[in-house]
């Protein structure tokens, strides 16, 4: 049933979009997405994330450069390529006067699915996204959660190989968000995903690759591990428990270590920064030994520098601070 | 992990996306308030006019030729309807500007298929409605007034009006597809239609003018017409419609949505 086509799912080269000679939305973006990747597309508002996704979908035409999807150039008339893509926009809008059944039937027909395959599929999807009780209700009266679930069903009806979801957890309550993240994890096992999100915790949880856009430029593209690793600071937060005098004594001892850059104690939380010269495991072993010797209990330990959010913020800040050196040194990972 | 690049062969009907947009738009147009207003206005206007003429014909005894009254009524209805027809045509694509990219064009449909489906749908609604109403007016006049309308004359007159509407509707859909909003599109289109008609009416006799051709409807309805000239007019209307579609197909296929 399936024939294989070699290569990348998405590839862009010098992709640039300038709107009406007034706004540079995307600037010289070259990246590639391998099969099976779950790419988190990150960036502040106006960074060019949605423009990038619209160029990938062929909704916009590049001013310069090109975008290939499944090895073929994407263009507004490339319906065959879009048949292999499932898309959820930021705020899904639905045609007026439709119910989930009529909407999904319409979407399935837009993908060219004949009646025999689309009717069972849409019924199964309505059941899967838990809209069975609302299958005949007008979409106009749906809650944001129901709308999001319907958008998910619409993006999966054509059994796509590539999913492009633009802020899928936007506006969802905690339960719906959790459910969406679990779905993404399940889908990641067999599909390639591009997730645009402001929520770095979500990206941290489900993505294995990241691309960071800032003011239309790609400032990082690589694995999420690399993103976090490139700005590793050996910066930790330790929540301690025990006698206050013992804690103070232990912290004093930790401060005395030559590998300690700073050790600030706020109430019972120790903010600890270490040098990069020695392997962190060796230094942390010494720290834990000091705590043990002073009968101080460790409640929790958290790596501050390894958080995606911190990595992202540092990356954007670094890019902002480069100033005119951008002219001579291109962004490191782009 | 290489499964995501596998091309799964699924059953596919390539005409289905076109047909889905056509059917949906056809139904939505019939349900729109602009369409309903146009039909109600036409029925009320034509009904009132026919009743009045029947009264004059039968009660006052002043003979009313069906060809004259039908010709006048069709011209009047066309002039009044043109504004609403323009609205229906332009809003075909421009009216969906906010949702078309995310809800439709991001799926498995090409720009060309979408444009053709919208064009055909609006053309079908407008032409079928006008032909139906015009035929009803002709039949009513023929039955109730002095019957001088020939069968061939009636068909040719309706074809002439339909050809003009074909051009108007096609350019409306194209302008709607190329403009950045419904209001802008309609404004441009109204200026083009009414300005164009006024300019054409100022041209001397050998040059074509829809106004002059429509003034000859009375004669055409009686079956008196020059076939060559008539086919030229109908051909021009259809040709202008096709030209509009080509411009729309190329322009919309290159537009950011």
Coordinates of C-alpha atoms in Angstrom, one line a residue:
Chain A
X1 CA 0.0 0.0 0.0
X2 CA 2.8 2.4 0.7
X3 CA 5.6 3.4 -1.5
X4 CA 8.5 5.2 0.0
X5 CA 9.9 8.5 -1.1
X6 CA 13.4 9.4 0.1
X7 CA 14.5 12.4 1.9
X8 CA 13.1 15.2 4.0
X9 CA 9.5 16.0 4.9
X10 CA 10.1 19.7 4.8
X11 CA 13.0 21.6 3.3
X12 CA 13.3 25.3 2.9
X13 CA 16.1 27.3 1.3
X14 CA 16.6 31.0 1.7
X15 CA 12.9 31.3 2.3
X16 CA 12.0 35.0 2.4
X17 CA 8.7 36.8 2.6
X18 CA 8.2 40.5 2.2
X19 CA 4.7 41.8 2.3
X20 CA 4.0 44.5 -0.3
X21 CA 7.5 45.9 0.1
X22 CA 6.6 47.1 3.5
X23 CA 7.1 44.3 6.0
X24 CA 9.8 41.7 6.2
X25 CA 8.0 38.8 7.7
X26 CA 10.6 36.1 7.0
X27 CA 14.2 36.5 6.2
X28 CA 16.4 33.9 4.5
X29 CA 15.2 30.8 6.4
X30 CA 16.9 27.6 5.5
X31 CA 16.0 24.5 7.5
X32 CA 15.1 20.9 7.0
X33 CA 12.7 18.6 8.9
X34 CA 13.4 14.8 8.9
X35 CA 10.7 12.2 8.9
X36 CA 9.5 11.4 12.4
X37 CA 10.6 14.7 13.9
X38 CA 8.4 16.7 16.2
X39 CA 9.6 20.2 15.7
X40 CA 8.7 23.0 18.0
X41 CA 8.5 26.3 16.2
X42 CA 9.3 29.0 18.8
X43 CA 9.5 32.8 18.7
X44 CA 8.0 35.9 20.1
X45 CA 4.8 37.5 18.6
X46 CA 5.5 38.7 15.1
X47 CA 8.6 36.5 14.7
X48 CA 7.3 35.0 11.5
X49 CA 6.0 31.6 12.7
X50 CA 2.6 31.7 11.1
X51 CA 4.1 33.2 7.9
X52 CA 6.5 30.2 7.8
X53 CA 3.7 27.8 8.2
X54 CA 1.6 29.5 5.5
X55 CA 4.5 29.3 3.1
X56 CA 4.9 25.6 3.9
X57 CA 1.2 25.1 3.2
X58 CA 1.3 27.1 -0.1
X59 CA -1.1 29.7 1.2
X60 CA 1.5 32.3 0.6
X61 CA 4.1 32.5 -2.1
X62 CA 7.7 33.2 -1.1
X63 CA 9.2 36.5 -2.2
X64 CA 12.5 34.6 -2.6
X65 CA 13.8 31.1 -1.9
X66 CA 11.7 28.0 -1.9
X67 CA 9.9 25.5 0.3
X68 CA 9.7 21.8 -0.5
X69 CA 7.3 19.4 1.1
X70 CA 7.8 15.6 0.6
X71 CA 10.6 16.5 -1.9
X72 CA 8.4 18.7 -4.1
X73 CA 8.1 22.5 -4.4
X74 CA 5.0 23.8 -2.6
X75 CA 2.9 26.2 -4.4
X76 CA -0.8 27.4 -4.2
X77 CA -1.9 24.8 -6.7
X78 CA -0.1 21.8 -5.1
X79 CA -3.2 20.1 -3.9
X80 CA -1.5 16.7 -4.0
X81 CA 1.0 17.8 -1.4
X82 CA -1.6 19.3 0.9
X83 CA -3.5 16.0 0.8
X84 CA -0.7 14.6 2.9
X85 CA -0.8 17.5 5.4
X86 CA -3.2 18.0 8.4
X87 CA -3.4 21.7 9.5
X88 CA -4.8 23.4 12.6
X89 CA -4.7 27.2 12.5
X90 CA -4.2 29.3 15.6
X91 CA -7.9 30.2 16.0
X92 CA -9.8 27.7 13.9
X93 CA -12.7 29.4 12.0
X94 CA -15.5 27.3 10.5
X95 CA -17.9 28.0 7.7
X96 CA -21.3 29.2 9.0
X97 CA -24.3 27.0 9.5
X98 CA -22.5 23.7 9.8
X99 CA -22.5 20.9 12.3
X100 CA -19.5 18.7 13.1
X101 CA -20.8 16.0 10.7
X102 CA -21.4 18.4 7.8
X103 CA -18.1 20.2 8.4
X104 CA -16.0 17.0 8.5
X105 CA -17.8 15.7 5.5
X106 CA -17.0 18.9 3.7
X107 CA -13.3 18.8 4.7
X108 CA -13.1 15.1 3.7
X109 CA -14.6 16.0 0.3
X110 CA -12.0 18.8 -0.1
X111 CA -9.4 16.0 0.3
X112 CA -11.1 14.1 -2.5
X113 CA -12.2 11.2 -0.2
X114 CA -15.0 9.1 -1.7
X115 CA -18.2 8.5 0.3
X116 CA -17.2 4.9 1.3
X117 CA -14.1 6.0 3.0
X118 CA -15.1 9.4 4.4
X119 CA -18.3 8.5 6.2
X120 CA -16.8 5.8 8.4
X121 CA -13.8 7.9 9.0
X122 CA -15.7 11.0 10.1
X123 CA -17.9 9.0 12.4
X124 CA -14.9 7.4 14.0
X125 CA -13.2 10.8 14.5
X126 CA -16.3 12.4 16.0
X127 CA -16.4 9.6 18.5
X128 CA -12.6 9.8 19.1
X129 CA -12.6 13.5 19.9
X130 CA -15.6 13.0 22.2
X131 CA -18.1 15.1 20.2
X132 CA -20.6 12.3 19.7
X133 CA -23.2 14.1 21.8
X134 CA -22.8 17.3 19.8
X135 CA -22.5 15.8 16.4
X136 CA -25.6 17.5 15.1
X137 CA -25.2 20.9 17.0
X138 CA -24.3 24.1 15.1
X139 CA -20.5 24.7 15.5
X140 CA -21.2 28.4 16.0
X141 CA -22.2 27.6 19.7
X142 CA -19.2 25.4 20.5
X143 CA -16.9 26.2 23.4
X144 CA -13.2 26.7 22.7
X145 CA -12.5 23.2 23.9
X146 CA -15.1 21.7 21.5
X147 CA -13.8 23.8 18.7
X148 CA -10.2 22.6 19.3
X149 CA -11.3 19.0 19.3
X150 CA -13.2 19.5 16.0
X151 CA -10.1 21.1 14.5
X152 CA -8.1 18.1 15.6
X153 CA -10.6 15.8 13.9
X154 CA -10.5 17.9 10.7
X155 CA -6.7 17.8 10.7
X156 CA -6.6 14.0 11.0
X157 CA -9.5 13.1 8.6
X158 CA -7.1 12.7 5.6
X159 CA -4.7 10.4 7.5
X160 CA -1.9 12.9 7.0
X161 CA 1.8 12.2 7.1
X162 CA 2.7 15.7 8.2
X163 CA 0.8 17.6 10.9
X164 CA 1.1 21.4 11.1
X165 CA -0.5 22.6 14.3
X166 CA -0.4 26.3 15.0
X167 CA -0.7 26.8 18.8
X168 CA -2.9 23.8 19.4
X169 CA -3.2 24.4 23.1
X170 CA -4.1 28.0 22.8
X171 CA -7.2 28.9 24.8
X172 CA -7.6 25.4 26.2
X173 CA -8.3 24.6 29.9
X174 CA -5.9 22.4 31.9
X175 CA -7.7 19.2 31.2
X176 CA -8.1 19.8 27.4
X177 CA -4.5 20.9 27.2
X178 CA -3.3 17.7 28.9
X179 CA -5.5 15.7 26.6
X180 CA -4.0 17.5 23.5
X181 CA -0.4 16.9 24.7
X182 CA -1.1 13.2 25.2
X183 CA -2.6 13.1 21.6
X184 CA 0.5 14.8 20.2
X185 CA 2.7 12.2 21.9
X186 CA 0.7 9.4 20.5
X187 CA 0.7 10.9 17.0
X188 CA 4.4 11.6 17.2
X189 CA 5.0 7.8 17.0
X190 CA 3.9 7.6 13.4
X191 CA 3.8 11.1 12.0
X192 CA 6.0 14.2 11.5
X193 CA 4.8 17.2 13.4
X194 CA 5.4 20.9 13.3
X195 CA 4.0 22.6 16.4
X196 CA 4.1 26.4 16.7
X197 CA 3.7 27.4 20.3
X198 CA 4.2 30.1 22.8
X199 CA 4.0 27.6 25.6
X200 CA 7.6 26.4 26.1
X201 CA 6.5 23.9 28.7
X202 CA 4.4 22.2 26.0
X203 CA 7.3 22.2 23.5
X204 CA 9.6 20.8 26.2
X205 CA 7.2 18.0 26.8
X206 CA 6.4 16.8 23.3
X207 CA 9.1 18.0 20.9
X208 CA 12.4 16.6 20.0
X209 CA 13.5 19.4 17.7
X210 CA 13.2 23.1 17.9
X211 CA 13.5 26.0 15.5
X212 CA 13.6 29.5 17.0
X213 CA 12.5 32.5 14.9
X214 CA 13.1 36.1 15.9
X215 CA 12.1 39.1 13.8
X216 CA 11.8 36.8 10.8
X217 CA 15.2 35.2 11.1
X218 CA 16.0 31.7 12.1
X219 CA 18.3 32.0 15.1
X220 CA 18.4 28.3 16.1
X221 CA 17.5 25.0 14.4
X222 CA 18.4 21.7 15.9
X223 CA 17.5 19.2 18.6
X224 CA 15.8 20.4 21.7
X225 CA 18.6 18.8 23.7
X226 CA 21.1 21.0 21.8
X227 CA 19.0 24.1 22.4
X228 CA 19.1 23.5 26.2
X229 CA 22.7 22.3 26.2
X230 CA 24.1 25.2 24.3
X231 CA 23.4 27.6 27.1
X232 CA 23.9 25.2 30.0
X233 CA 25.0 27.2 33.0
X234 CA 25.4 24.7 35.8
X235 CA 22.8 26.6 37.6
X236 CA 20.6 24.7 40.1
X237 CA 18.0 25.3 42.7
X238 CA 17.9 23.1 45.8
X239 CA 15.1 23.0 48.2
X240 CA 16.5 22.0 51.6
X241 CA 15.0 20.8 54.9
X242 CA 16.5 20.5 58.3
X243 CA 17.8 22.7 61.2
X244 CA 18.4 26.3 60.0
X245 CA 21.9 26.3 61.7
X246 CA 22.8 23.1 59.9
X247 CA 21.6 24.5 56.6
X248 CA 23.6 27.7 57.1
X249 CA 26.7 25.7 58.0
X250 CA 26.3 23.5 54.9
X251 CA 25.9 26.5 52.6
X252 CA 29.0 28.1 54.1
X253 CA 30.9 25.0 53.3
X254 CA 29.5 24.9 49.7
X255 CA 30.5 28.5 49.2
X256 CA 34.0 27.5 50.2
X257 CA 34.3 25.1 47.3
X258 CA 36.5 26.4 44.5
X259 CA 34.0 25.3 41.9
X260 CA 31.2 27.4 43.4
X261 CA 30.5 30.6 41.5
X262 CA 27.7 31.7 43.8
X263 CA 25.5 30.1 46.5
X264 CA 22.6 32.2 47.6
X265 CA 20.3 31.0 50.3
X266 CA 16.7 32.4 50.3
X267 CA 14.7 30.9 53.2
X268 CA 15.3 27.2 52.5
X269 CA 16.0 27.4 48.8
X270 CA 19.6 27.4 47.7
X271 CA 20.4 29.1 44.4
X272 CA 23.7 27.5 43.3
X273 CA 25.9 28.4 40.3
X274 CA 28.9 26.2 39.6
X275 CA 31.9 26.6 37.2
X276 CA 31.9 24.8 33.9
X277 CA 35.5 23.6 34.4
X278 CA 34.8 20.4 36.3
X279 CA 32.2 17.8 35.3
X280 CA 28.9 18.8 37.1
X281 CA 28.4 15.3 38.5
X282 CA 31.6 15.5 40.4
X283 CA 30.8 18.9 41.9
X284 CA 27.2 17.9 42.7
X285 CA 28.5 14.8 44.5
X286 CA 30.6 17.0 46.7
X287 CA 27.6 19.3 47.4
X288 CA 25.3 16.3 48.3
X289 CA 28.1 15.0 50.6
X290 CA 28.3 18.3 52.4
X291 CA 24.5 18.3 52.9
X292 CA 24.6 14.8 54.2
X293 CA 27.5 15.5 56.6
X294 CA 25.4 18.4 58.0
X295 CA 22.3 16.3 58.3
X296 CA 20.4 18.5 55.8
X297 CA 17.7 16.8 53.8
X298 CA 17.2 17.5 50.0
X299 CA 13.5 18.1 49.1
X300 CA 14.1 18.8 45.4
X301 CA 16.7 19.8 43.0
X302 CA 16.1 21.7 39.7
X303 CA 18.4 22.6 36.9
X304 CA 17.6 26.2 36.0
X305 CA 19.9 26.4 33.0
X306 CA 18.5 23.3 31.3
X307 CA 15.0 24.6 31.1
X308 CA 13.8 25.2 27.5
X309 CA 12.3 28.5 28.5
X310 CA 15.6 29.8 29.9
X311 CA 17.4 28.5 26.8
X312 CA 15.0 30.2 24.5
X313 CA 15.0 33.5 26.4
X314 CA 18.8 33.5 26.5
X315 CA 19.0 32.8 22.8
X316 CA 16.6 35.6 21.8
X317 CA 18.4 38.0 24.2
X318 CA 21.8 37.0 22.7
X319 CA 20.5 37.6 19.2
X320 CA 19.1 41.0 20.2
X321 CA 22.4 42.0 21.7
X322 CA 24.4 41.1 18.6
X323 CA 23.5 44.4 17.0
X324 CA 25.2 45.1 13.7
X325 CA 27.5 42.0 14.1
X326 CA 24.6 40.2 12.4
X327 CA 25.9 41.7 9.2
X328 CA 29.1 39.7 9.4
X329 CA 28.2 36.6 11.5
X330 CA 25.1 34.8 10.5
X331 CA 22.9 33.3 13.3
X332 CA 24.8 30.3 14.7
X333 CA 22.4 27.5 13.9
X334 CA 20.5 29.0 10.9
Chain B
X1 CA 11.8 6.2 11.7
X2 CA 10.8 6.5 8.1
X3 CA 7.1 5.8 8.1
X4 CA 6.0 9.5 7.9
X5 CA 7.4 9.8 4.4
X6 CA 5.5 6.8 3.1
X7 CA 3.1 7.7 0.4
X8 CA -0.1 5.9 1.3
X9 CA -2.3 5.3 -1.7
X10 CA -5.8 6.2 -0.7
X11 CA -8.9 6.2 -2.8
X12 CA -9.2 9.6 -4.3
X13 CA -11.8 11.4 -6.4
X14 CA -10.0 14.4 -7.9
X15 CA -13.3 16.2 -8.9
X16 CA -14.7 16.0 -5.4
X17 CA -13.0 19.1 -4.0
X18 CA -14.4 21.2 -6.8
X19 CA -17.9 19.6 -6.4
X20 CA -17.8 20.1 -2.6
X21 CA -17.1 23.9 -2.9
X22 CA -19.6 24.2 -5.8
X23 CA -22.4 22.5 -3.8
X24 CA -21.7 24.3 -0.6
X25 CA -21.5 27.7 -2.2
X26 CA -24.6 27.1 -4.3
X27 CA -26.6 26.2 -1.2
X28 CA -25.2 29.1 0.9
X29 CA -25.9 31.6 -1.9
X30 CA -29.5 30.5 -2.1
X31 CA -29.8 31.0 1.6
X32 CA -28.1 34.4 1.6
X33 CA -30.2 37.6 2.3
X34 CA -28.8 39.3 -0.8
X35 CA -30.2 36.5 -3.0
X36 CA -33.5 36.4 -1.2
X37 CA -33.8 40.2 -1.4
X38 CA -33.1 40.1 -5.1
X39 CA -35.7 37.4 -5.8
X40 CA -38.4 39.0 -3.6
X41 CA -37.7 42.4 -5.1
X42 CA -37.9 41.0 -8.6
X43 CA -41.1 39.1 -8.0
X44 CA -42.8 42.0 -6.3
X45 CA -41.7 44.5 -8.9
X46 CA -42.6 42.3 -11.9
X47 CA -45.9 41.2 -10.3
X48 CA -47.0 44.7 -9.6
X49 CA -46.0 45.8 -13.1
X50 CA -47.8 42.9 -14.8
X51 CA -51.0 43.5 -12.7
X52 CA -51.0 47.2 -13.7
X53 CA -50.5 46.4 -17.4
X54 CA -53.2 43.8 -17.3
X55 CA -55.6 46.3 -15.7
X56 CA -54.8 48.9 -18.4
X57 CA -55.1 46.2 -21.1
X58 CA -58.4 44.6 -20.0
X59 CA -60.2 47.3 -18.0
X60 CA -59.1 50.5 -19.8
X61 CA -59.1 48.7 -23.1
X62 CA -55.7 50.1 -24.1
X63 CA -53.9 47.3 -26.0
X64 CA -50.6 46.3 -24.4
X65 CA -48.3 44.4 -26.6
X66 CA -46.5 41.6 -24.6
X67 CA -43.2 42.2 -26.5
X68 CA -43.1 45.9 -25.5
X69 CA -44.1 45.4 -21.9
X70 CA -41.8 42.4 -21.5
X71 CA -38.8 44.3 -23.1
X72 CA -39.3 47.3 -20.8
X73 CA -39.8 45.2 -17.7
X74 CA -36.7 43.1 -18.4
X75 CA -34.5 46.2 -19.0
X76 CA -35.8 47.8 -15.8
X77 CA -35.3 44.7 -13.7
X78 CA -31.8 44.2 -15.1
X79 CA -30.9 47.8 -14.3
X80 CA -32.2 47.5 -10.7
X81 CA -30.9 44.0 -10.1
X82 CA -27.4 44.8 -11.3
X83 CA -26.3 46.2 -7.9
X84 CA -27.4 43.1 -6.0
X85 CA -26.0 40.8 -8.7
X86 CA -22.7 42.6 -8.4
X87 CA -22.9 42.1 -4.6
X88 CA -23.6 38.3 -5.1
X89 CA -20.7 37.9 -7.5
X90 CA -18.1 39.9 -5.7
X91 CA -18.9 38.3 -2.3
X92 CA -18.3 34.8 -3.7
X93 CA -14.6 34.7 -2.8
X94 CA -14.1 38.1 -1.1
X95 CA -16.8 37.3 1.5
X96 CA -14.9 34.3 2.7
X97 CA -11.6 36.1 2.9
X98 CA -11.3 35.6 6.7
X99 CA -11.8 31.8 6.7
X100 CA -10.9 30.6 3.2
X101 CA -7.2 30.0 3.8
X102 CA -7.5 28.1 7.0
X103 CA -10.8 26.3 6.4
X104 CA -10.5 25.5 2.7
X105 CA -7.3 26.3 0.8
X106 CA -5.1 24.6 3.4
X107 CA -6.8 21.3 2.4
X108 CA -6.5 19.2 -0.7
X109 CA -7.9 21.7 -3.2
X110 CA -6.0 23.7 -5.7
X111 CA -6.6 27.4 -6.2
X112 CA -7.8 26.8 -9.7
X113 CA -10.4 24.3 -8.6
X114 CA -11.6 26.6 -5.8
X115 CA -11.9 29.6 -8.2
X116 CA -13.7 27.6 -10.9
X117 CA -16.1 26.1 -8.3
X118 CA -17.0 29.6 -7.0
X119 CA -17.3 31.0 -10.5
X120 CA -19.5 28.2 -11.7
X121 CA -21.7 28.3 -8.6
X122 CA -22.4 32.0 -8.7
X123 CA -22.9 31.9 -12.4
X124 CA -25.4 29.0 -12.0
X125 CA -27.3 30.7 -9.3
X126 CA -27.6 34.1 -11.0
X127 CA -28.2 32.8 -14.5
X128 CA -30.7 30.1 -13.5
X129 CA -32.6 32.6 -11.3
X130 CA -32.7 35.3 -13.9
X131 CA -33.6 32.9 -16.8
X132 CA -36.4 31.4 -14.6
X133 CA -37.8 34.8 -13.6
X134 CA -37.5 36.2 -17.2
X135 CA -39.2 33.1 -18.6
X136 CA -42.0 33.5 -16.1
X137 CA -42.4 37.2 -17.0
X138 CA -42.6 36.4 -20.7
X139 CA -45.1 33.6 -20.2
X140 CA -47.3 35.8 -18.0
X141 CA -47.2 38.7 -20.5
X142 CA -47.9 36.4 -23.4
X143 CA -50.9 34.9 -21.6
X144 CA -52.3 38.1 -20.1
X145 CA -51.5 40.8 -22.7
X146 CA -51.6 41.0 -26.5
X147 CA -49.6 37.9 -27.4
X148 CA -47.0 39.0 -30.0
X149 CA -43.9 37.3 -28.5
X150 CA -42.5 34.5 -30.6
X151 CA -41.0 31.4 -29.0
X152 CA -37.6 32.0 -30.8
X153 CA -37.7 35.7 -30.0
X154 CA -38.2 34.9 -26.3
X155 CA -35.3 32.4 -26.2
X156 CA -33.0 34.8 -28.0
X157 CA -33.9 37.7 -25.8
X158 CA -33.3 35.7 -22.6
X159 CA -30.0 34.5 -24.1
X160 CA -28.9 38.1 -24.8
X161 CA -29.6 39.2 -21.2
X162 CA -28.0 36.0 -19.9
X163 CA -24.8 36.8 -21.9
X164 CA -24.6 40.2 -20.4
X165 CA -25.1 38.8 -16.9
X166 CA -22.5 36.1 -17.6
X167 CA -19.9 38.9 -18.3
X168 CA -21.0 40.9 -15.3
X169 CA -21.0 37.9 -12.9
X170 CA -17.7 36.6 -14.1
X171 CA -15.9 40.0 -13.7
X172 CA -17.6 40.3 -10.3
X173 CA -16.2 37.0 -9.1
X174 CA -12.8 37.9 -10.5
X175 CA -12.7 41.3 -8.8
X176 CA -13.8 39.6 -5.6
X177 CA -11.0 37.1 -5.9
X178 CA -8.3 39.7 -6.5
X179 CA -9.5 42.4 -4.1
X180 CA -8.5 42.5 -0.4
X181 CA -12.1 42.9 0.9
X182 CA -15.7 42.7 0.0
X183 CA -16.4 46.4 0.4
X184 CA -13.4 47.4 -1.7
X185 CA -14.3 44.8 -4.4
X186 CA -17.9 45.9 -4.6
X187 CA -17.0 49.6 -4.8
X188 CA -14.5 49.0 -7.6
X189 CA -17.1 46.8 -9.4
X190 CA -20.0 49.2 -9.1
X191 CA -17.8 52.0 -10.4
X192 CA -16.7 49.8 -13.3
X193 CA -20.2 48.6 -14.2
X194 CA -22.1 51.8 -14.0
X195 CA -19.2 53.9 -15.2
X196 CA -18.6 51.5 -18.1
X197 CA -22.3 51.4 -19.1
X198 CA -22.5 55.2 -19.1
X199 CA -19.4 55.5 -21.2
X200 CA -20.6 52.9 -23.7
X201 CA -24.0 54.6 -24.0
X202 CA -22.1 57.8 -25.0
X203 CA -20.4 56.0 -28.0
X204 CA -21.9 56.5 -31.5
X205 CA -24.1 53.9 -33.2
X206 CA -21.5 51.5 -34.8
X207 CA -19.9 50.8 -31.5
X208 CA -21.5 48.2 -29.2
X209 CA -23.5 49.4 -26.3
X210 CA -25.5 47.1 -23.9
X211 CA -28.0 49.9 -23.5
X212 CA -28.8 50.0 -27.2
X213 CA -29.0 46.2 -27.5
X214 CA -31.4 46.1 -24.5
X215 CA -33.5 48.8 -26.1
X216 CA -34.0 46.4 -29.0
X217 CA -35.4 43.6 -26.8
X218 CA -38.9 44.5 -27.9
X219 CA -38.1 43.9 -31.5
X220 CA -36.2 40.7 -30.7
X221 CA -39.1 39.4 -28.7
X222 CA -41.2 39.7 -31.8
X223 CA -38.7 37.5 -33.6
X224 CA -37.3 40.3 -35.7
X225 CA -33.5 40.3 -35.3
X226 CA -30.3 40.0 -37.3
X227 CA -28.8 36.6 -36.3
X228 CA -25.2 37.6 -37.0
X229 CA -25.3 40.8 -34.9
X230 CA -27.1 38.9 -32.1
X231 CA -24.6 36.1 -32.0
X232 CA -21.8 38.7 -31.9
X233 CA -23.4 40.3 -28.8
X234 CA -23.9 36.9 -27.1
X235 CA -20.4 35.8 -28.1
X236 CA -19.0 39.0 -26.7
X237 CA -20.8 38.5 -23.4
X238 CA -19.5 34.9 -23.1
X239 CA -16.1 35.9 -24.3
X240 CA -15.8 38.7 -21.7
X241 CA -16.9 36.1 -19.1
X242 CA -14.2 33.7 -20.2
X243 CA -11.6 36.5 -20.2
X244 CA -12.6 37.4 -16.6
X245 CA -12.2 33.7 -15.6
X246 CA -8.8 33.5 -17.1
X247 CA -7.7 36.7 -15.4
X248 CA -9.2 35.4 -12.1
X249 CA -7.5 32.0 -12.4
X250 CA -4.1 33.5 -13.0
X251 CA -4.5 36.3 -10.4
X252 CA -6.0 34.2 -7.6
X253 CA -3.4 31.4 -8.3
X254 CA -0.7 33.9 -7.4
X255 CA -2.3 35.7 -4.6
X256 CA -1.5 35.3 -0.9
X257 CA -4.5 34.3 1.1

